Coordinates of C-alpha atoms in Angstrom, one line a residue:
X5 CA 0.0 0.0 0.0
X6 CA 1.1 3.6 -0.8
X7 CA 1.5 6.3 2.3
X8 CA -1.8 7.6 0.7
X9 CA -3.9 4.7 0.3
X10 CA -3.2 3.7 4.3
X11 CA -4.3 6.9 5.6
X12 CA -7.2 6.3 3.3
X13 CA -8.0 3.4 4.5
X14 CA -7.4 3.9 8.3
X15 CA -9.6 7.1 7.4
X16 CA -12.1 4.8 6.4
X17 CA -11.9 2.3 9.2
X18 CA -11.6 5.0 12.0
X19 CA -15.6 5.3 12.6
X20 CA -15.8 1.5 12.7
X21 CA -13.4 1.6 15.9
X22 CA -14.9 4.5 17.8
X23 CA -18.3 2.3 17.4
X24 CA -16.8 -0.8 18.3
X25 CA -14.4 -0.1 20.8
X26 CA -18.0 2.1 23.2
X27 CA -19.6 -0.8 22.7
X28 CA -17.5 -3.0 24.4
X29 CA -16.8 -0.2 26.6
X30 CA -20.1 -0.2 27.8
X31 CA -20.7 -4.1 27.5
X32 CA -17.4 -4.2 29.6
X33 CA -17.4 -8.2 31.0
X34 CA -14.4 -9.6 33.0
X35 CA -11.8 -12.2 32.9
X36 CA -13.5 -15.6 31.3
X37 CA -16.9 -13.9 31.2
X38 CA -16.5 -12.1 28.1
X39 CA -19.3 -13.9 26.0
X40 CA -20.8 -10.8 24.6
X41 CA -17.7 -9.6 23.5
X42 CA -16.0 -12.9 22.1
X43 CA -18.9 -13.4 20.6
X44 CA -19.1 -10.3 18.2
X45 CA -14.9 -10.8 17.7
X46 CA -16.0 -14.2 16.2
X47 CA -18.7 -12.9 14.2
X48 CA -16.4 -10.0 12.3
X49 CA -13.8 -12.4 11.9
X50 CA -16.0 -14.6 10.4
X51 CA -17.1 -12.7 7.8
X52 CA -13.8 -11.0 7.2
X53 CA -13.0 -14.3 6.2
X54 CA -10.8 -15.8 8.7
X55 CA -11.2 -19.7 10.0
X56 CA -12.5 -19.4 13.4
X57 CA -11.0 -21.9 16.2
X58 CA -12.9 -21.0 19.5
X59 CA -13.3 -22.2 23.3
X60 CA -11.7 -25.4 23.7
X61 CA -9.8 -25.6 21.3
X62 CA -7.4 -22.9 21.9
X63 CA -7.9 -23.1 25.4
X64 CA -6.4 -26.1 27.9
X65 CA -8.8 -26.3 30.6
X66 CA -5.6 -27.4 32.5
X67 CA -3.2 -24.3 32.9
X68 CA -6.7 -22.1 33.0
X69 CA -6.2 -19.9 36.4
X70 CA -8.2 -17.8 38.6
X71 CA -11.6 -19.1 37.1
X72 CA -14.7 -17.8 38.4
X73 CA -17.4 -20.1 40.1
X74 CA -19.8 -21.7 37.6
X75 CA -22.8 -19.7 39.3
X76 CA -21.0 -16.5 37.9
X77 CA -20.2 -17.9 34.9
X78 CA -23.7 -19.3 34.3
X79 CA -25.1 -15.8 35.1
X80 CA -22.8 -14.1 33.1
X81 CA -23.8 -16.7 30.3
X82 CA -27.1 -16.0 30.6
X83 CA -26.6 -12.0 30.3
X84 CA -24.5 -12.0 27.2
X85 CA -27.1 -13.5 25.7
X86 CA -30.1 -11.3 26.8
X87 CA -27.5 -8.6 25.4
X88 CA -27.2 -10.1 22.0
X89 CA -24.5 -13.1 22.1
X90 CA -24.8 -15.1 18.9
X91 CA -25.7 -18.3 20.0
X92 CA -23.8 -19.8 17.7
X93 CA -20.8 -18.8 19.7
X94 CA -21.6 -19.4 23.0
X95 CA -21.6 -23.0 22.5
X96 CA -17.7 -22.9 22.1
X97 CA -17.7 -20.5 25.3
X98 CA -19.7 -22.1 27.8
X99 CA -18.0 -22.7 31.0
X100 CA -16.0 -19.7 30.4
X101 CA -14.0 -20.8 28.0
X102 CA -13.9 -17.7 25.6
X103 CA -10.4 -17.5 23.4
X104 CA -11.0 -16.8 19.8
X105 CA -8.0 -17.6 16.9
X106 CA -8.7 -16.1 13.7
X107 CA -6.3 -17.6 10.8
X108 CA -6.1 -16.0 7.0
X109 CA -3.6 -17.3 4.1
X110 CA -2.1 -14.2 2.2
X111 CA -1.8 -15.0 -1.8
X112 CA 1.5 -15.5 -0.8
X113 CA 3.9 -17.7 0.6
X114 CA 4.9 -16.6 3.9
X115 CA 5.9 -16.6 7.5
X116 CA 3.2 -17.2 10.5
X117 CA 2.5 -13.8 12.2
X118 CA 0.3 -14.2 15.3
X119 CA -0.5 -11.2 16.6
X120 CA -2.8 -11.4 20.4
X121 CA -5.2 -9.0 21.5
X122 CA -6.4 -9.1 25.2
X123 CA -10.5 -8.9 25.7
X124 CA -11.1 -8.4 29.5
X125 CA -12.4 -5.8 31.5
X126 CA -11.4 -4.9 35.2
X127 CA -13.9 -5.1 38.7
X128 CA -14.4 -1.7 39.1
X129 CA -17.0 0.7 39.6
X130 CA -16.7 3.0 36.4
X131 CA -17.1 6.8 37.2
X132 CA -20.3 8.5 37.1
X133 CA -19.4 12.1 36.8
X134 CA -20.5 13.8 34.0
X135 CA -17.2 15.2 33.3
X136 CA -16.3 11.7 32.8
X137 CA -16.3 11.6 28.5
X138 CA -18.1 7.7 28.4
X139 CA -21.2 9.1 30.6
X140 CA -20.9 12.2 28.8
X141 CA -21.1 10.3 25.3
X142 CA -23.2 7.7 26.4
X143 CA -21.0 4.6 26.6
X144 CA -19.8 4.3 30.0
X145 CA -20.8 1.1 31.4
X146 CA -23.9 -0.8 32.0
X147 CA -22.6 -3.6 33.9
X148 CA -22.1 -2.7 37.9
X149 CA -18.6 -3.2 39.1
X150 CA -17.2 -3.6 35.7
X151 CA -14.9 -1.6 33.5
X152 CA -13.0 -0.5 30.9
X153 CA -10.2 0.5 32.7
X154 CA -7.0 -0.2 30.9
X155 CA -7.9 -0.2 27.3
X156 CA -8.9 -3.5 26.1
X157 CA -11.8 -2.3 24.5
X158 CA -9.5 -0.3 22.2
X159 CA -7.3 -3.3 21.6
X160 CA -10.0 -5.4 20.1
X161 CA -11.1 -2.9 17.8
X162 CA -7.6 -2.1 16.2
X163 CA -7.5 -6.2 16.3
X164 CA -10.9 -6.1 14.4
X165 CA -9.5 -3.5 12.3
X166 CA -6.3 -5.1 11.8
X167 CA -8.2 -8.2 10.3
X168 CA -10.2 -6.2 8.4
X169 CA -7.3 -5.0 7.0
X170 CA -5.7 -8.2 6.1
X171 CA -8.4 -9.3 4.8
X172 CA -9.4 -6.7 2.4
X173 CA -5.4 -6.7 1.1
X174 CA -4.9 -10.2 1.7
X175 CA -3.7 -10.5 -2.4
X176 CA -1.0 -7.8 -2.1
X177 CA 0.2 -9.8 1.4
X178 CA 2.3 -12.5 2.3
X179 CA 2.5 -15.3 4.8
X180 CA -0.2 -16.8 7.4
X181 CA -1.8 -15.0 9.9
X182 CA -3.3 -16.0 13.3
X183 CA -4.9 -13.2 15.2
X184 CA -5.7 -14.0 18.9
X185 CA -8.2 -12.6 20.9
X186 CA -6.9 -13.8 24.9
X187 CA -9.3 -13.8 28.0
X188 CA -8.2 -12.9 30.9
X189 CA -5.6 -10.8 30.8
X190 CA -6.0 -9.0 34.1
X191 CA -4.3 -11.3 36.7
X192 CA -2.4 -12.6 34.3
X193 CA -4.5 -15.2 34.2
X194 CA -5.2 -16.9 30.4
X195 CA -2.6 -16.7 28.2
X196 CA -0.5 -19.4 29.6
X197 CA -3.5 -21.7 28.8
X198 CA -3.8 -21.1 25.1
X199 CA -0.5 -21.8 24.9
X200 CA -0.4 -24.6 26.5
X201 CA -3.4 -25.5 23.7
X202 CA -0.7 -24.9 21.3
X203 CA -2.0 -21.6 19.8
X204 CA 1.9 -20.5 18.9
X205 CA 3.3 -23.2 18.2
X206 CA 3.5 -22.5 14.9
X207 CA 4.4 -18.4 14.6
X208 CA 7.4 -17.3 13.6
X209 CA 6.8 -13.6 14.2
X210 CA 4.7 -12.6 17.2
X211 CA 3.7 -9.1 17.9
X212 CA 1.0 -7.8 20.7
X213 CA 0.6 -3.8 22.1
X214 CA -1.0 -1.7 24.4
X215 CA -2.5 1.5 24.3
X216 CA -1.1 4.5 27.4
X217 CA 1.0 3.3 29.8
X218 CA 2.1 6.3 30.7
X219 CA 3.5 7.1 26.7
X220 CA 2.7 10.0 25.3
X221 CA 0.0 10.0 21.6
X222 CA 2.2 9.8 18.7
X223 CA 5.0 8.2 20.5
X224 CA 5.1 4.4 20.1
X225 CA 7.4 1.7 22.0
X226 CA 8.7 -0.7 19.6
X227 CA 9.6 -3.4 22.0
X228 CA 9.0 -4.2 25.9
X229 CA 12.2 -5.8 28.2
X230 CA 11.2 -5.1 31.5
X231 CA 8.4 -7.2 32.4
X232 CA 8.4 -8.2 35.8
X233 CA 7.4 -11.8 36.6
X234 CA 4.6 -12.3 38.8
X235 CA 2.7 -14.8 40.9
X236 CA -1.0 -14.3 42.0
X237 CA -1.8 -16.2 44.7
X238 CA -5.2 -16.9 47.1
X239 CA -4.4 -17.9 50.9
X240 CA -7.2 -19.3 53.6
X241 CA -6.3 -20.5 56.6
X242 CA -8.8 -22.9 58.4
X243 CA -8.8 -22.9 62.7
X244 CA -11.5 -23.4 64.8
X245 CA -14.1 -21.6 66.4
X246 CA -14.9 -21.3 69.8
X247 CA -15.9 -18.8 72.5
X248 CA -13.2 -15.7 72.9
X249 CA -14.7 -15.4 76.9
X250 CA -15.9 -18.5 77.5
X251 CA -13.5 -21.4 76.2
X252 CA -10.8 -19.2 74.7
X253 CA -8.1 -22.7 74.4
X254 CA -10.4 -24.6 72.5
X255 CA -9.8 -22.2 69.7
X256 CA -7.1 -22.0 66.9
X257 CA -7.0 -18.9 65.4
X258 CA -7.1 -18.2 61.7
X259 CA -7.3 -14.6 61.9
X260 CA -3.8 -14.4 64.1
X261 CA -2.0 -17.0 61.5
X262 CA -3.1 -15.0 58.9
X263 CA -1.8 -11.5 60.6
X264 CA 1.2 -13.2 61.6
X265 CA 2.0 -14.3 57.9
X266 CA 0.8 -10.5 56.7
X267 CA 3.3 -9.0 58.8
X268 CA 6.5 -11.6 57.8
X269 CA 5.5 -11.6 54.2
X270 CA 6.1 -8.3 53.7
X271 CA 9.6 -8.3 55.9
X272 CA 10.8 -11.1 53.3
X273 CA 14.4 -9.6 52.5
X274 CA 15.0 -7.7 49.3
X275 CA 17.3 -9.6 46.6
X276 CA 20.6 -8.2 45.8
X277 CA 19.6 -8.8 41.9
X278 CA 17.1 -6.9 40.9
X279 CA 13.7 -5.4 41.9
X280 CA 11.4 -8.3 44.1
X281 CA 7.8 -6.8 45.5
X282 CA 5.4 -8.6 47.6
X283 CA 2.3 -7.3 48.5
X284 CA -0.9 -8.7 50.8
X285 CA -4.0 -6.9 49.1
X286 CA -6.6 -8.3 50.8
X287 CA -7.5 -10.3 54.4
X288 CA -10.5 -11.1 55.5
X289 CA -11.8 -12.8 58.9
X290 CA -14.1 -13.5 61.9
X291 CA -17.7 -12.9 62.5
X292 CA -17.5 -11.5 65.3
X293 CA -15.8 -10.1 68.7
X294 CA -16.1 -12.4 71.4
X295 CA -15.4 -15.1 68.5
X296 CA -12.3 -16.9 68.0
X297 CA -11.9 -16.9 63.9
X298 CA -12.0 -20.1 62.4
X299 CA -11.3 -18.9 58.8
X300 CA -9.3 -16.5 57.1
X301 CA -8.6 -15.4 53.7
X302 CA -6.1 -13.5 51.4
X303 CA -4.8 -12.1 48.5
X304 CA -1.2 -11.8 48.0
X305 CA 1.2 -10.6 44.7
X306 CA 4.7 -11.6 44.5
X307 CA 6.6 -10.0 41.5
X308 CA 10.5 -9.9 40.6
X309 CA 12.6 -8.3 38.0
X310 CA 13.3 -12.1 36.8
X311 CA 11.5 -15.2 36.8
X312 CA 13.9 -16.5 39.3
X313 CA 13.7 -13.7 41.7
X314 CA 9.9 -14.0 41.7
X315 CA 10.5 -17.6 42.4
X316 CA 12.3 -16.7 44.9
X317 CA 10.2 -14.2 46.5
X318 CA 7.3 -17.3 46.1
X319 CA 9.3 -19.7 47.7
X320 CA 10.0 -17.5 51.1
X321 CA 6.4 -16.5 51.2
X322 CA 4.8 -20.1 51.0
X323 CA 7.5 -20.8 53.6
X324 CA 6.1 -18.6 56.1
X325 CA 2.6 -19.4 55.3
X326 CA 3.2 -22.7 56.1
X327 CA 5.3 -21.4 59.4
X328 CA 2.6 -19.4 60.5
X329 CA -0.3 -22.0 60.2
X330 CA 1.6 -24.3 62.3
X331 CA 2.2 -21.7 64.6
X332 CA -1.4 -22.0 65.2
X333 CA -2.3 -25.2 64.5
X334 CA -4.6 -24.3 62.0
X335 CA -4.3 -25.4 58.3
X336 CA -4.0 -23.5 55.2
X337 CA -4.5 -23.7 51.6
X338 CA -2.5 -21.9 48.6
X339 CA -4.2 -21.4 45.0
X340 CA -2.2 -20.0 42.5
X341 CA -4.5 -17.6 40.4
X342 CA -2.8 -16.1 38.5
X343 CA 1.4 -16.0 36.6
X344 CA 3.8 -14.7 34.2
X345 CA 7.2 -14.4 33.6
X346 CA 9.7 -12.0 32.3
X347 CA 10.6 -11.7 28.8
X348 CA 12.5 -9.1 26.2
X349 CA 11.5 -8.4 23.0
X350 CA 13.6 -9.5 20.2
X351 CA 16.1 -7.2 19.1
X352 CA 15.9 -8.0 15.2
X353 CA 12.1 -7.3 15.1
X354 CA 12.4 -4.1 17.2
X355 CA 14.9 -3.0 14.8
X356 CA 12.5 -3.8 12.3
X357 CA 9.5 -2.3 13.5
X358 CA 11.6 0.9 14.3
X359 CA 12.2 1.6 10.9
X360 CA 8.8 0.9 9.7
X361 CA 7.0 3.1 11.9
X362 CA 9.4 6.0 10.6
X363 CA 6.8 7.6 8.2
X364 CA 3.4 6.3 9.4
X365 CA 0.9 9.2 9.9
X366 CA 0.3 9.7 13.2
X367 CA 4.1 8.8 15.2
X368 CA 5.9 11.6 16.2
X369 CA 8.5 9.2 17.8
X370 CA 9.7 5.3 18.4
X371 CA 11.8 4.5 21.6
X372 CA 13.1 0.9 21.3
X373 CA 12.3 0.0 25.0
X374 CA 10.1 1.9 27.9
X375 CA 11.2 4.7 29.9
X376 CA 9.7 3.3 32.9
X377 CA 9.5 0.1 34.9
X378 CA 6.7 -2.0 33.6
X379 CA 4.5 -4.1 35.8
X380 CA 3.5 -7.6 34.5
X381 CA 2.1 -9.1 31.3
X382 CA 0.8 -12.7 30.6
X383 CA 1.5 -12.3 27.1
X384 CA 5.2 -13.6 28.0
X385 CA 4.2 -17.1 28.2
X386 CA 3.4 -16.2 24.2
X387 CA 6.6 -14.2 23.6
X388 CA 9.2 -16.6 25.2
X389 CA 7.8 -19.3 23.5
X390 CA 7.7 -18.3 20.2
X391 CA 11.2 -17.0 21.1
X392 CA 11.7 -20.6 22.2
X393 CA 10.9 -22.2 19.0
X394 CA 13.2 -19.9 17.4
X395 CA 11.0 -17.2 16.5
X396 CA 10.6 -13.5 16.9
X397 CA 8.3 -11.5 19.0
X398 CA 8.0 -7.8 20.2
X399 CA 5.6 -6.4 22.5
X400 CA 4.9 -2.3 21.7
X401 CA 3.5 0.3 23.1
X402 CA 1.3 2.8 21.3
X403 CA 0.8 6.3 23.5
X404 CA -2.3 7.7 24.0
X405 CA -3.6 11.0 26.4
X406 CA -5.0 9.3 29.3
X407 CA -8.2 10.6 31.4
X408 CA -6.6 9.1 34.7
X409 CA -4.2 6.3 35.0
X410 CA -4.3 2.4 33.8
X411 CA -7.1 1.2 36.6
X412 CA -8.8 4.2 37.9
X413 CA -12.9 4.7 37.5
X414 CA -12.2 7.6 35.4
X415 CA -10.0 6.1 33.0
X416 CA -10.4 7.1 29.4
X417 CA -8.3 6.9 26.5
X418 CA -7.8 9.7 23.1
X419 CA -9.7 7.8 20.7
X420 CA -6.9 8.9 18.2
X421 CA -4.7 6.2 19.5
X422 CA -6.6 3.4 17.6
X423 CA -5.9 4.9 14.6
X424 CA -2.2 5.0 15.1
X425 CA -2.2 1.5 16.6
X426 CA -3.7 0.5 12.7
X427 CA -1.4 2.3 10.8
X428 CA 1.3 0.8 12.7
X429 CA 0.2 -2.6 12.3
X430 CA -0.3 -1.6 8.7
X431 CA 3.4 -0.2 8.2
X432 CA 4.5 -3.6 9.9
X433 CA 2.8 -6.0 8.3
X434 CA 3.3 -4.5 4.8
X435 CA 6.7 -4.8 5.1
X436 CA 7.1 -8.2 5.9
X437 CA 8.0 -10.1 2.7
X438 CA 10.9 -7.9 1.9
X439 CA 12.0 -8.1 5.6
X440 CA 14.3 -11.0 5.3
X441 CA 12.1 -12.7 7.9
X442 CA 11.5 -16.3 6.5
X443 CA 9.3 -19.1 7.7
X444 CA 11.6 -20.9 10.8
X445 CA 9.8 -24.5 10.9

């Protein structure tokens, strides 16, 4: 495509995106819930062409983590399809299984570009202020508790748009192409799944984004290197109850356990090696005060700057868990619900998608890694294998004004953003068959 007919086209496209990207903003669902959403993804795809794989089969029920109960997924079910769910399509979702891989043949021969697009929506309460542009505009959301808050609604329209693309140029194009819409991105919960489904095993060049993270509009990240690996993990304790007054030794206390191991989690030492967090988010207990606590619950992060240090970090915490619930002769229970690991970006593709972005309409600038620390992304179970295999894979950044930050009730995003994530895609994917970059398997 000439400089001209890609700005035509993303001209084109951009009132597609607005419209898609407020409705799912305002049919925001969560992690493994989003049935509506997946739903509509298949459907486009569909009729764009692509072959549709969905549910379980690009999901391994297995490795899936931090699942809700079936009552909530049942319910959520059940309202997708009073909002308009194809039916169709929420026979391969039921259960909450709602990955969608859309895969297209160029006219010509070709590496396997997968590029993965995240679908879920956060557990929070969305802003009500009329200053707030979605109420404003009339999109913010309808669901209660449930949000929009970090810009996956704009990453499944530039992936619709991005197929779209593809498809409509599909004869000037090269190569295979797999694009993957992931649940359950928020506590890094679903990506290691689909690849354990075998969803990359076959991509030789995998690319995924985000929109803000702190990155100014026009200014575009062409590769990520400082994930930090992460572990999500779920902690109850189980004592016994008795009366605080009355028979006070019967008792073994869940609640103290669980203070105890608060207190010594967060005094596990600092590595020499790089950056290690833990945190203890949430811990709930009792019923009451003359009652000795029988159960207690929490939810704890661990994070380090490498997989190992976060291993590290896990392995001192579940040790004093398990001190602490002896302590008190209670017992305890550890669910991991949620994982990633670190991963950089490879330096051949960053170089490559550097130089493409050089005169796309819309970037002002291309820094080859973040200027900031970056928290955690499950997409590195995708990136380090594909690397793995002996593939490339880059995660970028695409800048965008932000209402408030990544997480917050008021965030918003400039709607512009979308239409330099496309061009982007466009300028990289155009440029693949003269890249050098050849089919590795």
């Amino acid at each position: 495509m000439t400089e001209h007919k890609t700005a035509a086209f993303v001209s084109d496209v951009i009132p597609m995106m607005v419209k898609w990207r407020r409705d799912f903003h305002k049919y925001a669902e969560p992690g493994w819930l989003e049935f509506r959403s997946a739903s509509n993804i298949a459907n486009r795809l569909e009729a764009f062409g692509f072959t549709i794989q969905a549910g379980k089969e690009v999901i391994n029920s297995d490795y899936r983590m931090g699942v809700p109960s079936s009552k909530i997924i049942s319910e959520h079910e059940a309202l997708a399809l009073a909002e308009g769910a194809d039916e169709k399509w929420m026979r391969f979702f039921a259960g909450g299984y709602t990955g969608i891989v859309g895969t297209i043949h160029a006219k010509r021969p070709g590496p396997v570009i997968g590029i993965r697009f995240d679908m879920d929506a956060l557990n929070i309460q969305e802003s009500s202020d009329s200053s707030h542009l979605p109420v404003a505009n009339g999109y913010a959301s309808i669901h209660e508790g449930v949000m929009h808050a970090c810009g996956h609604d704009a990453h499944m329209s530039i992936g619709l748009a991005v197929a779209k693309y593809i498809s409509d140029y599909r004869d000037e194009l090269a190569g295979t192409y797999k694009l993957i819409f992931q649940p359950a991105e928020e506590g890094v919960r679903g990506a290691k799944s689909m690849v354990a489904a075998g969803v990359v095993d076959d991509i030789d060049i995998f690319l995924t984004s985000h929109v803000g993270i702190g990155v100014d509009l026009g200014t575009v990240v062409s590769g990520i290197d400082n994930f930090l690996a992460t572990t999500k993990f779920n902690v109850v304790f189980n004592g016994k109850a008795s009366h605080a007054g009355g028979s006070p030794e019967e008792g073994r206390n869940a609640l103290l356990a669980a203070s105890s191991a608060t207190l010594n989690l967060h005094g596990i030492p600092r590595h020499s090696r790089g950056q290690s967090q833990i945190n203890v988010g949430k811990l709930h207990s009792g019923s009451g005060r003359n009652i000795i606590p029988s159960t207690a619950a929490m939810e704890v992060e661990t994070r380090g700057e490498t997989t190992e240090i976060n291993e590290y970090m896990m392995t001192k915490a579940t040790k004093i868990i398990r001190g602490a619930a002896e302590m008190y002769e209670v017992d305890y229970e550890i669910d991991i619900v949620g994982a990633a690991k670190t991963s950089c970006s490879s330096e051949q593709l960053k170089t490559y998608i550097h130089d493409s972005l050089r005169n796309v309409k819309g970037v002002d600038k291309v820094l080859d890694r973040a200027p900031f620390p970056i928290g955690s992304e499950d997409a590195t179970y995708m990136m380090n294998k594909v690397i793995e295999q002996g593939g490339l894979a880059s995660y970028m950044i695409f800048g965008t004004t932000l209402a408030a930050g990544h997480h917050h009730e008021k965030f918003d995003i400039d709607e512009e953003v979308m239409g330099i994530g496309l061009a982007s895609y466009i300028g990289i994917l155009e440029g693949i068959e003269c890249s050098g970059f050849q089919k590795i398997r």
